[in-house]
Coordinates of C-alpha atoms in Angstrom, one line a residue:
X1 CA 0.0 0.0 0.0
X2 CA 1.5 3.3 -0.9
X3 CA 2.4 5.8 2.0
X4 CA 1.1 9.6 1.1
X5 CA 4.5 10.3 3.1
X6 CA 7.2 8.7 0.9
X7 CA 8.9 11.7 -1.0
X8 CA 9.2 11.6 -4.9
X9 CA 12.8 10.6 -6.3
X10 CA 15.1 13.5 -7.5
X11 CA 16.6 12.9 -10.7
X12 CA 20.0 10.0 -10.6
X13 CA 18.8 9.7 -6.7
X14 CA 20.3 6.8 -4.7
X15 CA 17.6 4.0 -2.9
X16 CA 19.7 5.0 0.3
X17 CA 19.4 8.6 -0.2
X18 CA 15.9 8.1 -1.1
X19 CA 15.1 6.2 2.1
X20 CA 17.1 8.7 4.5
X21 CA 14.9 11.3 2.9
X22 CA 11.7 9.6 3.5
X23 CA 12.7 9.1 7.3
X24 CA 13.4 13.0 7.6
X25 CA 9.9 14.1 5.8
X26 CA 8.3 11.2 8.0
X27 CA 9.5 13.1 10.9
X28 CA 10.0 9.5 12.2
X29 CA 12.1 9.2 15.4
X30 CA 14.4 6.1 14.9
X31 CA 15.6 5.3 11.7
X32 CA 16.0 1.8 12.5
X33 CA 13.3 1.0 14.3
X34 CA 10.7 3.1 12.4
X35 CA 12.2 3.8 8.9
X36 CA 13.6 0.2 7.9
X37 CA 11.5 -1.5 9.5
X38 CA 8.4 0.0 6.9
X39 CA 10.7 -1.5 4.5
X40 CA 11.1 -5.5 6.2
X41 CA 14.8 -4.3 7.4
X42 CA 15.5 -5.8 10.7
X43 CA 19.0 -7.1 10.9
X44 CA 20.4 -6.3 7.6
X45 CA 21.8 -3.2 6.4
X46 CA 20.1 -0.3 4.1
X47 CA 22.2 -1.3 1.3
X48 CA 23.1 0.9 -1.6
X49 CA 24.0 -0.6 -4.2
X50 CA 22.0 -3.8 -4.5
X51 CA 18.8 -3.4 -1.7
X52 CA 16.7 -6.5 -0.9
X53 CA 14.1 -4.4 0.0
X54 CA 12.7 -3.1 -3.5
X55 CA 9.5 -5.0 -3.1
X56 CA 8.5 -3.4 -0.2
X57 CA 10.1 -0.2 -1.2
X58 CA 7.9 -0.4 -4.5
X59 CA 5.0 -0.6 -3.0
X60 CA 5.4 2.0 -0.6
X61 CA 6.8 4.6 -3.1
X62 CA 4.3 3.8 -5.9
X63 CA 6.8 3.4 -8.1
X64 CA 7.3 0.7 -10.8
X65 CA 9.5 -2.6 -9.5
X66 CA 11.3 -2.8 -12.9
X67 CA 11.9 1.3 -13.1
X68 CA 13.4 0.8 -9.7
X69 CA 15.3 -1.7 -10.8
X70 CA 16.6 0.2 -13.6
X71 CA 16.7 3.7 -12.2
X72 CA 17.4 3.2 -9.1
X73 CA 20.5 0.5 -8.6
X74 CA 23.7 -0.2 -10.3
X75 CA 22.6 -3.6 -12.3
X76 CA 22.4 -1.0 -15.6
X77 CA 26.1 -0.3 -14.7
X78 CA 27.0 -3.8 -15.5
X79 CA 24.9 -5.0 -18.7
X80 CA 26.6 -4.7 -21.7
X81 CA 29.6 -6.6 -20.0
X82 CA 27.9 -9.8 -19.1
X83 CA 25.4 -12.0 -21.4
X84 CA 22.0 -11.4 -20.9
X85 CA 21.4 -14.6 -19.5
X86 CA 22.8 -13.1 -16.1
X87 CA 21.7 -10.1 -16.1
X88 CA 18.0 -11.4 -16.1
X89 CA 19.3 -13.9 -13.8
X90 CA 20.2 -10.2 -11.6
X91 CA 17.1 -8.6 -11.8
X92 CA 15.1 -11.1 -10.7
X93 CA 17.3 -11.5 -8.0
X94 CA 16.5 -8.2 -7.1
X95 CA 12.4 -8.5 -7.6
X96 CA 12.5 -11.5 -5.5
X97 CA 15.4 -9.4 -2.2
X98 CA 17.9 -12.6 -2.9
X99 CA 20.5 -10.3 -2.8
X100 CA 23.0 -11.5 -0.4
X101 CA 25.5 -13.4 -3.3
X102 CA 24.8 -10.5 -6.2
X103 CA 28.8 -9.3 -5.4
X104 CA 30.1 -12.9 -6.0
X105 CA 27.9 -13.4 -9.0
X106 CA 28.9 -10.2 -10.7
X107 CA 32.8 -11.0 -10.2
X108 CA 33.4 -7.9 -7.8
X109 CA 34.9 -10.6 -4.9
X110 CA 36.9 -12.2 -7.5
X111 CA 38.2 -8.7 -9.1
X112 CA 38.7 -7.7 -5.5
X113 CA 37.1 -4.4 -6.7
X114 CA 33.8 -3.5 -4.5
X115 CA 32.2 -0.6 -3.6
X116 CA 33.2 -0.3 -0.2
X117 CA 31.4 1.5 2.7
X118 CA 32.4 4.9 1.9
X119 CA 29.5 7.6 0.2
X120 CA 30.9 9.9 -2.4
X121 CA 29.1 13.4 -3.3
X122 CA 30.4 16.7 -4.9
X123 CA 30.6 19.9 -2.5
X124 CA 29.7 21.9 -5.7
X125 CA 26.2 19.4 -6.5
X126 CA 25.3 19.4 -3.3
X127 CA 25.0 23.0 -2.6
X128 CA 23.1 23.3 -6.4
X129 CA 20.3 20.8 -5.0
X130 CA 20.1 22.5 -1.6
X131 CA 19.3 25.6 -3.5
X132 CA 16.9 23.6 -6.1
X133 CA 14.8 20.8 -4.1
X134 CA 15.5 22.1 -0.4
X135 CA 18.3 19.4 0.5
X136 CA 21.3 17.6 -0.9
X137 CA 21.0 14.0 -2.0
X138 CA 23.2 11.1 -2.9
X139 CA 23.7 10.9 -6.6
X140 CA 23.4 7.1 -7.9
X141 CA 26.2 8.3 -10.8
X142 CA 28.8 9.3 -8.0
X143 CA 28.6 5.8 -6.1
X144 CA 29.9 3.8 -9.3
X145 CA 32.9 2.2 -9.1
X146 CA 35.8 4.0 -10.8
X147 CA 33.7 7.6 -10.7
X148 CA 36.5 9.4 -8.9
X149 CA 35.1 13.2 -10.0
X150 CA 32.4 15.1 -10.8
X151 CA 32.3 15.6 -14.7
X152 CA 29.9 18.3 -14.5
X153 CA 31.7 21.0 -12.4
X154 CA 35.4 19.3 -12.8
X155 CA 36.4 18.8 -9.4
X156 CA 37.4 15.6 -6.8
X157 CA 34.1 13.9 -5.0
X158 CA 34.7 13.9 -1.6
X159 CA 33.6 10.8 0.6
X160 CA 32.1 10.5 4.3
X161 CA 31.4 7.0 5.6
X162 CA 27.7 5.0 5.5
X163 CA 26.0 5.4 8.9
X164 CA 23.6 2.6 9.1
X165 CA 21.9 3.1 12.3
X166 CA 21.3 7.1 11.4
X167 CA 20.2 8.6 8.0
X168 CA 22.5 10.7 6.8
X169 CA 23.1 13.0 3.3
X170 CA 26.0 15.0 2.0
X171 CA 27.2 17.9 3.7
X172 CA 26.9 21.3 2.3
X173 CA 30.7 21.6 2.3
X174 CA 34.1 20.6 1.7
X175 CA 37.5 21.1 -0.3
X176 CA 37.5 21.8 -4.0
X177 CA 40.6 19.7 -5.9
X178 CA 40.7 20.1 -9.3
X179 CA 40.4 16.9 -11.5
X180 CA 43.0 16.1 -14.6
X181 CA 41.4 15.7 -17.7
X182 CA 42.0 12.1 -18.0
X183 CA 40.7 11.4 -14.8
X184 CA 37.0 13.0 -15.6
X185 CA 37.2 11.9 -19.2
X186 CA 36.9 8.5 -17.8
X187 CA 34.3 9.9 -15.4
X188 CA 32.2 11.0 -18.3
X189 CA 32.3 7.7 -20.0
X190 CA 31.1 5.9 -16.9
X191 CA 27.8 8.4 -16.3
X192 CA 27.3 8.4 -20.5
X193 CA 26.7 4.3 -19.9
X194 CA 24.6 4.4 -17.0
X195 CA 22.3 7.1 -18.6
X196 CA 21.9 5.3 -21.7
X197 CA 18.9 4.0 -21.8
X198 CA 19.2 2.3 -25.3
X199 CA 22.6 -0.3 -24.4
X200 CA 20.7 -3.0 -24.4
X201 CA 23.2 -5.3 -26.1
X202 CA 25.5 -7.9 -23.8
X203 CA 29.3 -8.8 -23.7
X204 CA 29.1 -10.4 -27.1
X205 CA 28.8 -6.6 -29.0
X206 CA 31.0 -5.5 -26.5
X207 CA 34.2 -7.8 -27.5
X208 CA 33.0 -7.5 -30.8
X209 CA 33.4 -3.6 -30.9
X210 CA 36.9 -4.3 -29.4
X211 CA 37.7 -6.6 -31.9
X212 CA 36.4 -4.0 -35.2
X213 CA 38.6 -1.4 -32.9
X214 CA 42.2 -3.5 -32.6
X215 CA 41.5 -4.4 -36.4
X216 CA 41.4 -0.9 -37.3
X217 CA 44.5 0.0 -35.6
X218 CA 46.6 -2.9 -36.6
X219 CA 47.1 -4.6 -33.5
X220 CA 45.4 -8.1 -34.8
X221 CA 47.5 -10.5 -36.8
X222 CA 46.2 -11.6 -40.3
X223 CA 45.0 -15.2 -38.4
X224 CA 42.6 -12.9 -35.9
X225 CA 44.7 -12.8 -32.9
X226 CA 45.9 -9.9 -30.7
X227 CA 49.0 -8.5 -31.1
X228 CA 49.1 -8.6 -26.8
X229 CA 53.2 -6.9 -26.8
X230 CA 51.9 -4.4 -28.8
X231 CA 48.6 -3.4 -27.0
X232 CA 50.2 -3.3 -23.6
X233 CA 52.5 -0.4 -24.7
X234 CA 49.7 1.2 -25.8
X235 CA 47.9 1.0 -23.3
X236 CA 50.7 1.7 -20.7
X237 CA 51.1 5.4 -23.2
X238 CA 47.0 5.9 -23.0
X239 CA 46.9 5.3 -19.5
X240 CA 50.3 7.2 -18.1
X241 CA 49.2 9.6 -14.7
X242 CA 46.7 7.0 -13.8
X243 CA 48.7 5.3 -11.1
X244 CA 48.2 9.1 -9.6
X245 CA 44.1 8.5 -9.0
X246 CA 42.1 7.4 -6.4
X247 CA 40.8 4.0 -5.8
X248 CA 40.5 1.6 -8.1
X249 CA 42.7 2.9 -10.6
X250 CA 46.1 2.4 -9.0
X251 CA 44.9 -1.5 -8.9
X252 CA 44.1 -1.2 -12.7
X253 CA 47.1 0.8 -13.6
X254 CA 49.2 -1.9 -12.3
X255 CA 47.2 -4.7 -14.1
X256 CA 48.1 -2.9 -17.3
X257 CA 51.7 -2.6 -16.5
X258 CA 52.2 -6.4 -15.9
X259 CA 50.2 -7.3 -19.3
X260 CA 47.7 -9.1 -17.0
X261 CA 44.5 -6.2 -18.2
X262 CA 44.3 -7.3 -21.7
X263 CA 45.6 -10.6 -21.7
X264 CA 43.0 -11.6 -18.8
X265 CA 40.2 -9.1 -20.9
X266 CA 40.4 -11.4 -23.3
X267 CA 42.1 -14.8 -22.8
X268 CA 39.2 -14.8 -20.0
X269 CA 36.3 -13.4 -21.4
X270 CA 33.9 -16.0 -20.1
X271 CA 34.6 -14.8 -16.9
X272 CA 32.7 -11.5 -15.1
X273 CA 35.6 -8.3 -15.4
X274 CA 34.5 -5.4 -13.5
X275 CA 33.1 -2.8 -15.8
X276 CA 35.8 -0.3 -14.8
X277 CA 38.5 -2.5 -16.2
X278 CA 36.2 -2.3 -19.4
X279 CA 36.1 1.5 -19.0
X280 CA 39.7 1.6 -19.0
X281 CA 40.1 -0.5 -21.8
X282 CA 36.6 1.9 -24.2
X283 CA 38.8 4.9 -23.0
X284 CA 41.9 4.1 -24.6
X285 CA 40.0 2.7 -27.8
X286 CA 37.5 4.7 -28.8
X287 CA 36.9 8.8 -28.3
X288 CA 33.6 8.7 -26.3
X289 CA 30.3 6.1 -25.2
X290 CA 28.4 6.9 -28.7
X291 CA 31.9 6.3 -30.5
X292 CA 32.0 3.0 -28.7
X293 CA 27.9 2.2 -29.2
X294 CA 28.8 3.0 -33.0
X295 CA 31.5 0.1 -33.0
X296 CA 29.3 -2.2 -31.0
X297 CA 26.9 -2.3 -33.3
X298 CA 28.4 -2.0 -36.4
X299 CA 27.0 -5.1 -38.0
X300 CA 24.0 -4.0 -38.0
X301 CA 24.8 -0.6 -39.2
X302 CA 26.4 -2.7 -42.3
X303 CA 23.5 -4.4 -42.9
X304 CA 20.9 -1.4 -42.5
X305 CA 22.6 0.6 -44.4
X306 CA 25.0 -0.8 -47.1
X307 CA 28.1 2.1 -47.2
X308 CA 31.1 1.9 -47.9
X309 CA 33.7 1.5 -44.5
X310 CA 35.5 4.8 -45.9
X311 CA 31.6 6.7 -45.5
X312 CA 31.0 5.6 -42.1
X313 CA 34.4 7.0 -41.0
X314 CA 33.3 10.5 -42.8
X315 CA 30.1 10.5 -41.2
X316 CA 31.5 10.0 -37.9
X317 CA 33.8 12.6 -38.1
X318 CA 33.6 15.7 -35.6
X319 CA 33.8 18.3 -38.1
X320 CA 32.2 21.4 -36.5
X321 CA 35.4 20.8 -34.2
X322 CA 37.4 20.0 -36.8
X323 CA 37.0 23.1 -38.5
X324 CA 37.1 25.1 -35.5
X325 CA 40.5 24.4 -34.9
X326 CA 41.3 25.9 -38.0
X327 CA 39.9 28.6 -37.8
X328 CA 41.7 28.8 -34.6
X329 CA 45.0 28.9 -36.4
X330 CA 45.7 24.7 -36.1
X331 CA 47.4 23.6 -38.5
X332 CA 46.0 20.6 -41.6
X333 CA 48.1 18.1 -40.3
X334 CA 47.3 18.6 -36.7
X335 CA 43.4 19.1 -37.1
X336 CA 43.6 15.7 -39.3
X337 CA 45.3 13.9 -36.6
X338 CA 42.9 14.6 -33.7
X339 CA 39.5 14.0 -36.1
X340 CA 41.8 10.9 -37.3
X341 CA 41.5 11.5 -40.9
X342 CA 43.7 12.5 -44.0
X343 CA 45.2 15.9 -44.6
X344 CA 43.8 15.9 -48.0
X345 CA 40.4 15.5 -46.6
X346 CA 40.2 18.4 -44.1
X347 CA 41.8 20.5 -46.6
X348 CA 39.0 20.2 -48.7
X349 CA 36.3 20.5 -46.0
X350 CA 38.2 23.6 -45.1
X351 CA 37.8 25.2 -48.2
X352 CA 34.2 24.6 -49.4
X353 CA 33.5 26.4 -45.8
X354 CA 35.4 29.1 -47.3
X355 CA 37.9 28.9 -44.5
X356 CA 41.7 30.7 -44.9
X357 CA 44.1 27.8 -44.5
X358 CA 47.8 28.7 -43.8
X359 CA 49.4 26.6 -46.1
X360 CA 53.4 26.5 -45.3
X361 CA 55.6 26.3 -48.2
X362 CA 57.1 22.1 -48.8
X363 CA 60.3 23.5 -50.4
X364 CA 63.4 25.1 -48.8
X365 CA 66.8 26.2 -49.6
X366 CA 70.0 24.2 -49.0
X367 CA 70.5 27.0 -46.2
X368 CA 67.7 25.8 -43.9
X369 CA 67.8 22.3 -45.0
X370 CA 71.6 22.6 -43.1
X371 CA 69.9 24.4 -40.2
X372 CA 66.9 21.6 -39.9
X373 CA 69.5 18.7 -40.2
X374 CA 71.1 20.3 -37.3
X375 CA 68.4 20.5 -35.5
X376 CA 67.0 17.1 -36.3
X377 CA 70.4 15.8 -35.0
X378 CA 70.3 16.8 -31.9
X379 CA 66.6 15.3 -31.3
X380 CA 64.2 18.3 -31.6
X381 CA 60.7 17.3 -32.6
X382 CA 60.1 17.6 -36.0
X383 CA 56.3 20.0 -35.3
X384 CA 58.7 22.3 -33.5
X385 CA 61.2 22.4 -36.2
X386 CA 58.3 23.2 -38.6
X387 CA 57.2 26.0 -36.9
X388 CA 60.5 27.6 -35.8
X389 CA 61.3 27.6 -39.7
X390 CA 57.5 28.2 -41.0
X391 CA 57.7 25.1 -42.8
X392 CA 55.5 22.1 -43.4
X393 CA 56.0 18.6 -41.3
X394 CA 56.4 17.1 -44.2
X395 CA 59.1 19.0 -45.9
X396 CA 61.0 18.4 -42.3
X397 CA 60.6 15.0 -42.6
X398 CA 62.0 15.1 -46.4
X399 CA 65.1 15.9 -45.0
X400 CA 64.9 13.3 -41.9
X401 CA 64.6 10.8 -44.4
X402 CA 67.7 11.6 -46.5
X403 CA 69.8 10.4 -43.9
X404 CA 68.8 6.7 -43.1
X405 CA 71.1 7.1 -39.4
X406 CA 69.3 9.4 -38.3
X407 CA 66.0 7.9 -36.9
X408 CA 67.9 5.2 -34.9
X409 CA 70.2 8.4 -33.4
X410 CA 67.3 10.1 -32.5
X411 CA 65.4 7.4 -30.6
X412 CA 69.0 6.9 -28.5
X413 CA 68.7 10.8 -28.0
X414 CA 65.0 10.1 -26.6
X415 CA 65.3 7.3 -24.9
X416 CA 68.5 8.8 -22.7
X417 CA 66.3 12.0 -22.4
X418 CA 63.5 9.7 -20.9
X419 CA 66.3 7.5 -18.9
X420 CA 67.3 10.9 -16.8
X421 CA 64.1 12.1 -16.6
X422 CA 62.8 9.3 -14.3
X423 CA 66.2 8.7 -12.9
X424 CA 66.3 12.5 -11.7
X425 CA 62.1 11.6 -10.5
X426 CA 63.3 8.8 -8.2
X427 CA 66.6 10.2 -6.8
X428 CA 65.2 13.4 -6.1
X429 CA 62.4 12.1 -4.2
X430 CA 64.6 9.7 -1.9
X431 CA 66.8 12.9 -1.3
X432 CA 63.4 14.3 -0.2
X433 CA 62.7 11.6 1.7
X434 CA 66.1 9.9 3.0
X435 CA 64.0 7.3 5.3
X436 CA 61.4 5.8 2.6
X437 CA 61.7 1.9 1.9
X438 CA 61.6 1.0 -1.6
X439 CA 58.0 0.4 -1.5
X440 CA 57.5 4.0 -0.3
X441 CA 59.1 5.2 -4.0
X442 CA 57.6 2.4 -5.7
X443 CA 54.1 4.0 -4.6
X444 CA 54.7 7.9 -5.0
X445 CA 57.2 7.9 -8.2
X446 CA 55.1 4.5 -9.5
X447 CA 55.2 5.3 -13.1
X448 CA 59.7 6.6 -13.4
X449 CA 59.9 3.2 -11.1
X450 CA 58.2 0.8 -13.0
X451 CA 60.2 2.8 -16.1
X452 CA 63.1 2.2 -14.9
X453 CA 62.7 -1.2 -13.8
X454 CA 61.6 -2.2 -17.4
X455 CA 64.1 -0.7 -19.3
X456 CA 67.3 0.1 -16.7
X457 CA 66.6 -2.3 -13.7
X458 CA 70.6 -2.1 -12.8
X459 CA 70.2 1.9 -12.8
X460 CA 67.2 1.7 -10.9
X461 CA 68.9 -1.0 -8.2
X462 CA 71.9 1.7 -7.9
X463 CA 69.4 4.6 -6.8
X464 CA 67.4 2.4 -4.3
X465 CA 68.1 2.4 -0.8
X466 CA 69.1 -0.5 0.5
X467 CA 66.7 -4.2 0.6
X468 CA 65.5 -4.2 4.3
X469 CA 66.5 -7.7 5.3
X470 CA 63.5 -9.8 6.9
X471 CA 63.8 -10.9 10.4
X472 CA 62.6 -14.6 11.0
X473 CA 61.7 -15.0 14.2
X474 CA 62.3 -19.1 15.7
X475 CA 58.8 -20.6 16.5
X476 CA 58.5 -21.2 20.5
X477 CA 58.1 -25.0 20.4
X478 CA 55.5 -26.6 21.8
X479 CA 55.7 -28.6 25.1

C-alpha cells in the first residue's frame, strides 16, 4: 500500500538517499526502528548498491518494481559486460530481495574491486540541489565504481562514511581539488553508460566492438589474434598519470603494466571483469560512449545501411570541431590527426567552408635544410622544427629521411632523455625523503619506477636504498 508520506525521487537519486529522505519528511524518530522496518529491514543493512528491499520499497513509493530496478540501482552499470542470460538472472534476483550473493555473481569478490562502505558526493552538486529541491542527495552516478570526480563542475568527490543506524546526506561543504582531464574523461564515459537507456546489447557486441577497434588499428595478426606486446604499450602510453588516481585505478594501472588487463580481458572473457577494467580498456579505444555504441553495433549498421567502411568514417567525423581548430589557427596536419582523418580531406572540408588555410611552403633552400639537419640531430621534434622555420612537417621530414642514421640516433637521443628524466624523478624524491623503503618510492614515483625497472633495472637497483632484510623469528616450540 502506498504511503502519502514517501517523497518523490530527485533525478540519478540513490535507494539509500531516497530512504534517508523519507525518514526525515516522515518526521520519524528512529531510523531503524521506524524507517527500515516499513521496508522489512531488521537485521540487515540499508544497502546501496544492490537493496533486498525493492519489493517493499515499491510498494510503498508507488513506483514501478522494474523502473526501480533500472533507475534506481547499479545492475544497468553492468549489462553490456555480461550475457543477458545473467543479467535477467540479476534482476530477478533483485524483484524476489535474494540479494545476499549478487557481489560474488557479478565478479566484484573475484576482481577484488567493491564498492566499499564509503559515500561519495560533490561539494559543488550538493550546494546546487540545496538551493533547487530544499536538501542535498546522494547521486546514484557518484557511487559507481571507478567515478573518482564530478564531470559536470570538474572537481574531486569527496567521501564520508555509510552510517547505518542514522540517516545521513551530503554535507553542504568541503575542499574543491581540481580533476586532470584524463581522470574526468573516464568519469564521463562511466555516467554516459549508466544514462543510456538504449545499451541493451551484452558482452558479445562489446568484445566484438573491441575486436572492429584492434582491427582498425593494426594490433590483430592476419589469423585474428591480438597483437598482446603491442597493445600493452599502448595502453601503458594511454593510460600514463593513472597510477596518480584514487581507488581503483592504481589497482588497474598496475594490471596494465604487468600485461595481465588485456591478456585476462580477453584470454578470459567468459569470466565476469569489472566494468571499470572495461572502461579503462573503451577509454583508450574509442573517443567517447556513442563512438563506442557505434563500434558495438556495427554489424548491424552494415546491414541497414550498405556504405562503404571509408563513408562511415566521414560520417562519424567531428567536423564542426574540426574546422574550429582551423579557424583557430591549427594547423591541416594537426586538425587531421585529432578528427583521425587524412590531410587531404580536411583540406578540402576547409575550403568549401570558405575557411583561410595557412598553407606553409614544402620547399626550402639548402641553407635551412643545413639548419633543420642540425636541428634534427640533436633530437628536436620535428612539429617544433616546422614552426621555428615556418615550414611544413612534411618538408622536415623530407630531410629526416635523406639520412637513413638518423631515426635510430634520434630514438637513442629520446630514450637517454626519458632514462634521466625518471632517474632524476626517483633520486630526487629519496633525497626528499632519506627514510622511505623501496615500497615507499615504488608508490609515489610508481610510473619513473616501473620505467626504470623495465628498461634500466641495474640503474634503478643503484638509486634504491638498501633491501630491508626480513627478520625470522624461531617458532616457540611446543611442550
Amino acid at each position: 500500500m502506498t504511503n502519502q508520506l514517501f517523497p518523490a525521487p530527485f533525478p540519478d537519486e540513490t535507494v539509500y538517499s531516497w530512504v534517508c529522505r523519507f525518514h526525515f519528511f516522515a518526521a520519524h524518530a528512529d531510523f531503524k526502528r521506524d524507517t527500515l522496518r516499513k521496508l522489512g529491514i531488521r537485521d540487515n543493512r540499508p544497502a546501496n548498491e544492490f537493496p533486498p528491499y525493492l519489493k517493499k520499497l515499491s510498494e510503498l513509493s508507488g513506483v514501478n518494481l522494474d523502473q526501480l530496478i533500472f533507475c534506481f540501482t547499479n545492475a544497468h552499470y553492468f549489462q553490456p559486460f555480461m550475457d543477458q542470460i545473467m543479467y535477467g538472472e540479476i534482476c530477478e534476483k533483485l524483484k524476489r530481495g535474494d540479494t545476499s550473493s549478487l557481489q560474488s555473481r557479478i565478479g566484484a569478490v573475484a576482481n577484488r574491486i567493491t564498492p566499499g562502505q564509503l559515500l561519495k558526493y560533490c561539494p559543488l552538486c550538493a550546494e546546487k540541489d540545496a538551493q533547487q529541491f530544499g536538501t542535498s542527495y546522494w547521486h546514484r552516478s557518484h557511487q559507481l565504481v571507478g567515478v573518482t570526480a564530478c564531470e559536470t563542475h570538474g572537481i574531486h568527490l569527496l567521501s564520508v562514511k555509510r552510517n547505518t543506524k542514522t540517516p545521513q546526506l551530503p554535507p553542504l561543504s568541503g575542499c574543491i581539488h581540481p580533476s586532470s582531464l584524463l581522470e574526468i574523461r573516464l568519469c564521463k564515459l562511466i555516467k554516459s553508460e549508466i544514462f543510456d537507456n538504449d545499451a541493451q546489447w551484452s558482452k558479445v557486441d562489446t568484445y566484438q566492438a573491441y575486436f572492429n577497434r584492434l582491427g582498425e588499428m593494426e594490433l590483430l595478426t592476419q589469423s585474428g589474434r591480438i597483437k598482446q606486446k603491442q597493445l600493452k604499450e599502448y595502453l601503458i602510453q594511454h593510460l600514463d598519470g593513472m597510477s596518480e588516481f584514487d581507488y581503483p585505478y592504481p589497482q588497474v594501472f598496475d594490471a596494465a603494466l604487468d600485461g595481465k588487463l588485456s591478456e585476462s580481458m580477453f584470454y578470459r572473457a567468459a569470466c565476469n571483469h569489472q566494468p571499470i577494467k572495461h572502461f579503462v580498456f573503451i577509454s583508450a579505444l574509442f573517443d567517447s560512449w556513442d563512438d563506442f555504441k557505434q563500434s558495438a553495433n556495427i554489424e548491424e549498421i552494415k546491414e541497414d545501411s550498405p556504405v562503404t567502411e571509408q563513408q562511415h568514417h566521414l560520417q562519424s567525423v567531428n567536423w564542426y570541431e574540426g574546422l574550429k581548430m582551423i579557424s583557430e589557427g591549427k594547423s591541416l596536419r594537426t586538425t587531421a590527426l585529432f578528427l583521425g582523418t587524412t590531410v587531404s580531406t580536411i583540406k578540402i572540408k576547409a575550403q568549401q567552408n570558405n575557411l583561410a588555410i595557412d598553407l606553409r611552403p614544402s620547399k626550402i633552400t639548402e641553407l635551412i635544410e643545413r639548419a633543420i639537419w642540425r636541428k634534427l640531430v640533436v633530437g628536436v621534434k620535428t612539429q617544433d622544427i616546422a614552426d621555428e622555420f615556418n615550414v611544413s612537417v612534411g618538408a622536415v621530414e623530407k630531410v629526416l629521411t635523406k639520412h637513413v642514421w638518423l631515426p635510430e640516433l634520434r630514438k637513442r637521443i629520446w630514450y637517454f632523455e626519458k632514462q634521466k628524466f625518471h632517474a632524476k624523478r626517483v633520486s630526487d624524491f629519496i633525497d626528499e625523503h632519506p627514510d622511505a623503503t623501496r615500497n615507499d618510492i615504488r608508490k609515489k614515483v610508481k610510473s619513473s619506477y616501473y620505467w626504470l625497472y623495465k628498461h634500466e633495472k641495474e640503474l634503478l637497483y643503484q638509486l634504491l636504498p638498501k633491501r630491508v632484510k626480513a627478520i625470522y623469528w624461531p617458532r616457540k616450540s611446543k611442550k
